[in-house]
Backbone as CSV, one residue per row, in Angstrom:
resi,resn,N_x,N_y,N_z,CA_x,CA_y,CA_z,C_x,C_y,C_z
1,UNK,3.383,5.875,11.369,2.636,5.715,10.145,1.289,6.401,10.308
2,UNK,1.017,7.369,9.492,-0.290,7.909,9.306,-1.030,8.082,8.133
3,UNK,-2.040,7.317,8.020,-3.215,7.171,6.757,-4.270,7.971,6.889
4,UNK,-4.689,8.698,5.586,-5.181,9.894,5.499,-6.348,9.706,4.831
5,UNK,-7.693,9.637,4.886,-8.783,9.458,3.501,-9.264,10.542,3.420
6,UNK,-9.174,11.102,2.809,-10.218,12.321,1.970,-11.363,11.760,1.563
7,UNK,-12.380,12.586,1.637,-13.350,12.437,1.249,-14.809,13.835,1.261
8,UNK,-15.678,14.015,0.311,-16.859,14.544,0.275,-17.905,14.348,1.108
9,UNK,-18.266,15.113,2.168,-19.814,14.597,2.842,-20.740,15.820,2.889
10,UNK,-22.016,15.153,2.707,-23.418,16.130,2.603,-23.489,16.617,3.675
11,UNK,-24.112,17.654,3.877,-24.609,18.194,5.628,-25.829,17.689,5.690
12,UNK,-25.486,16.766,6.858,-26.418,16.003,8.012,-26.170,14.462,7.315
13,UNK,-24.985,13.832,6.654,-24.772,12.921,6.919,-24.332,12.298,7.740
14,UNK,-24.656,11.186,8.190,-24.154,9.824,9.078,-22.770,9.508,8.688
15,UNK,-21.727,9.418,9.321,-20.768,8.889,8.832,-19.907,7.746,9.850
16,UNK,-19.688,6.808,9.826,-19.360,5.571,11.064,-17.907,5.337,10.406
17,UNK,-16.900,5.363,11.059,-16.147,4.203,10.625,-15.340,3.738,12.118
18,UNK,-15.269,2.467,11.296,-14.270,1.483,12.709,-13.080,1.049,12.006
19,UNK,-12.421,0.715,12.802,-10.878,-0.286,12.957,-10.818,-1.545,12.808
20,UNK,-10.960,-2.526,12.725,-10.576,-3.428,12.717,-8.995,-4.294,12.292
21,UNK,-8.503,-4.182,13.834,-7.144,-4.405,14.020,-6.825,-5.640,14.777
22,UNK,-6.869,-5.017,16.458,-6.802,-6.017,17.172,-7.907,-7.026,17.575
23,UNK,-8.483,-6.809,16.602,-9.571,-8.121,16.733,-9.088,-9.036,15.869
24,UNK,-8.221,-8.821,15.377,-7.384,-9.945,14.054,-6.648,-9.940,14.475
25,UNK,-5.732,-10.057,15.647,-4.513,-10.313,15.805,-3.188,-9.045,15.878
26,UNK,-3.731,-8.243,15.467,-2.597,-6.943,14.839,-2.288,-6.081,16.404
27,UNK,-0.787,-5.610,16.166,-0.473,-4.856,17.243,-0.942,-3.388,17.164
28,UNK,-1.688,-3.139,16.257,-2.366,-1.378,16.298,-3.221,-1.262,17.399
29,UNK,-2.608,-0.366,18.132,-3.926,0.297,19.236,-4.352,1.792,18.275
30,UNK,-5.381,1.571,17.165,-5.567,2.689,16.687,-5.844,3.624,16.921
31,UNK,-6.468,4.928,16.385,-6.802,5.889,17.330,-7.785,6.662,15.158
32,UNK,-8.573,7.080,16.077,-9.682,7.559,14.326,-9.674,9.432,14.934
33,UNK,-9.306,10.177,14.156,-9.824,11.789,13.768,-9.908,12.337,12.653
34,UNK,-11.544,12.697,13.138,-11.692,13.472,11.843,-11.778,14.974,11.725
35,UNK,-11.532,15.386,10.535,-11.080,16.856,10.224,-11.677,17.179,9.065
36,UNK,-11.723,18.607,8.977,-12.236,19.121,8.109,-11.367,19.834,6.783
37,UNK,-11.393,20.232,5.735,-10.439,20.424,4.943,-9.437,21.753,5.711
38,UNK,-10.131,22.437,6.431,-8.938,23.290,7.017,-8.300,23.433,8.776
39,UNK,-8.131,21.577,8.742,-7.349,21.667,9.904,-8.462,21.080,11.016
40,UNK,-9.484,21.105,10.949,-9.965,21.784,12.624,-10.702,20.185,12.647
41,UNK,-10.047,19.997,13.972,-10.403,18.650,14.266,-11.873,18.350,14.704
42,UNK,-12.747,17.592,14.347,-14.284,17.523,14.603,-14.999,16.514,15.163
43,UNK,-14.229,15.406,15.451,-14.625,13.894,16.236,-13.185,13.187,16.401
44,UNK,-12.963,12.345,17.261,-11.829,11.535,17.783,-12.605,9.868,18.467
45,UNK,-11.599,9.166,18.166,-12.104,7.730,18.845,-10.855,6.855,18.795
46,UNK,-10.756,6.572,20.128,-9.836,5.389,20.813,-10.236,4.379,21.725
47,UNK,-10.272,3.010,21.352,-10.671,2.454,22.045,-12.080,2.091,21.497
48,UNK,-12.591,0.921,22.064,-13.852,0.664,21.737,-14.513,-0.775,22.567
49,UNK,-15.487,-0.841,21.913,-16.107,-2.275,22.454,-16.481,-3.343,21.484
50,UNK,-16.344,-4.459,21.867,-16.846,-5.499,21.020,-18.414,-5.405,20.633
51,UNK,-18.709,-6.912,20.411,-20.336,-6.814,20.462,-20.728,-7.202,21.228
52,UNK,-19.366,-8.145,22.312,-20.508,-8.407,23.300,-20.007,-7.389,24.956
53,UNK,-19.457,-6.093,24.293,-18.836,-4.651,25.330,-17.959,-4.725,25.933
54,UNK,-17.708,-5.779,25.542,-15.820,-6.157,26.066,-14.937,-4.949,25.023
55,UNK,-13.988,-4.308,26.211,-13.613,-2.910,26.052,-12.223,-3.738,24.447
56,UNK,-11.886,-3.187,23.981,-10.917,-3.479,22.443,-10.299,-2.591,22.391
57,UNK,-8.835,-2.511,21.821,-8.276,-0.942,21.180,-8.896,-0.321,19.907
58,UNK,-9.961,-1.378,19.150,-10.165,-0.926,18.258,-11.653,0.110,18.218
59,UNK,-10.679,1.364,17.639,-12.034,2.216,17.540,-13.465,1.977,16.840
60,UNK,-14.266,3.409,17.222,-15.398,3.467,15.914,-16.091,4.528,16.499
61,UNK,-15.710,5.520,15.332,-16.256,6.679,15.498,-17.743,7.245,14.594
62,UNK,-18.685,7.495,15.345,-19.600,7.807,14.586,-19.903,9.290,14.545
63,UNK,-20.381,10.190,13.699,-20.118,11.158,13.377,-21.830,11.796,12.642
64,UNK,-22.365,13.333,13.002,-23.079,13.431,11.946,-22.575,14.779,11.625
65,UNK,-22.013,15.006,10.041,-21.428,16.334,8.973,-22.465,17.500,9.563
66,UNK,-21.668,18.282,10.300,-22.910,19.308,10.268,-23.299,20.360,9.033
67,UNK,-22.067,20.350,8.292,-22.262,20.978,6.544,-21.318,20.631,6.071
68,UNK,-21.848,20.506,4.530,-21.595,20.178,3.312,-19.767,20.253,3.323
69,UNK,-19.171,19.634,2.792,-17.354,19.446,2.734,-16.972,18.482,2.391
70,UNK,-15.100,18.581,2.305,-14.090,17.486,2.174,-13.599,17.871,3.706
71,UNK,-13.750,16.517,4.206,-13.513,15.765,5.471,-12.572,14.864,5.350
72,UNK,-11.302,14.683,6.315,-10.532,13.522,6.441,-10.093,13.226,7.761
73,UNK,-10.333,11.618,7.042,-10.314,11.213,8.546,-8.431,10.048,8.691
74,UNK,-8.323,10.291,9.820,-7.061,10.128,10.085,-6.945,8.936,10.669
75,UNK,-5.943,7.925,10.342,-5.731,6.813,11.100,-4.305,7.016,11.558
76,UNK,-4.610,6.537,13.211,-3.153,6.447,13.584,-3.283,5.641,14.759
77,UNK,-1.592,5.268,15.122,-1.633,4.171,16.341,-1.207,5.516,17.566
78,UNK,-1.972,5.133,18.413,-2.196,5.814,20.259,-0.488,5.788,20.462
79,UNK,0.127,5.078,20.432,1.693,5.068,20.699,2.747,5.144,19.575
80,UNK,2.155,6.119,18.383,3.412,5.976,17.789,3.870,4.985,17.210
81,UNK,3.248,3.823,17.580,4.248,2.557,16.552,3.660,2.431,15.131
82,UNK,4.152,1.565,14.909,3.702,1.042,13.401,4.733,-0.071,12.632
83,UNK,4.765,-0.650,11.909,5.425,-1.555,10.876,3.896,-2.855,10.229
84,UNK,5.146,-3.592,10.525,4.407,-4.820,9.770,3.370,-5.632,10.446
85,UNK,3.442,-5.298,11.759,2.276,-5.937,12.538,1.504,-5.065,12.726
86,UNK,1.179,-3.947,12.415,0.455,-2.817,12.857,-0.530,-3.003,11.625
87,UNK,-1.323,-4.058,10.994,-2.118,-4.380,10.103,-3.500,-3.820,10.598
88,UNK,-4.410,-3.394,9.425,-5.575,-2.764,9.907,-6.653,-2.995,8.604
């Protein structure tokens, strides 16, 4: 299973996003990349830390646009799985 967001970003925006999976219970070991509208991959994140740095599968990738575009960022699980427990 792979989820796709499109989206518009300014050059020299901030852009963060996280997972929140297996901190709820869910079998996703996610994995976050982002891309640019033609292909070319520009940040990756697997794995992560809590708040209190206890290591998690769940990512969070922070990112700053170095110019102006449609960016998408990719969700997927590190192994290929997915179904009904793979909640995110």
């Amino acid at each position: 299973d792979v989820d796709v967001y499109a989206f518009d970003a300014a050059a020299g925006a901030r852009l963060v996003a996280e997972v929140f999976a297996a901190r709820h219970g869910s079998l996703l070991d996610a994995r976050l990349t982002l891309y640019d509208a033609a292909g070319n991959e520009y940040a990756a994140a697997d794995d992560g830390r809590d708040a209190a740095g206890k290591p998690i599968r769940d990512p969070r990738l922070e990112f700053t646009v170095p110019r102006a575009g449609r960016y998408l960022l990719v969700v997927t699980d590190a192994h290929e799985l997915g179904g009904g427990f793979h909640h995110y």
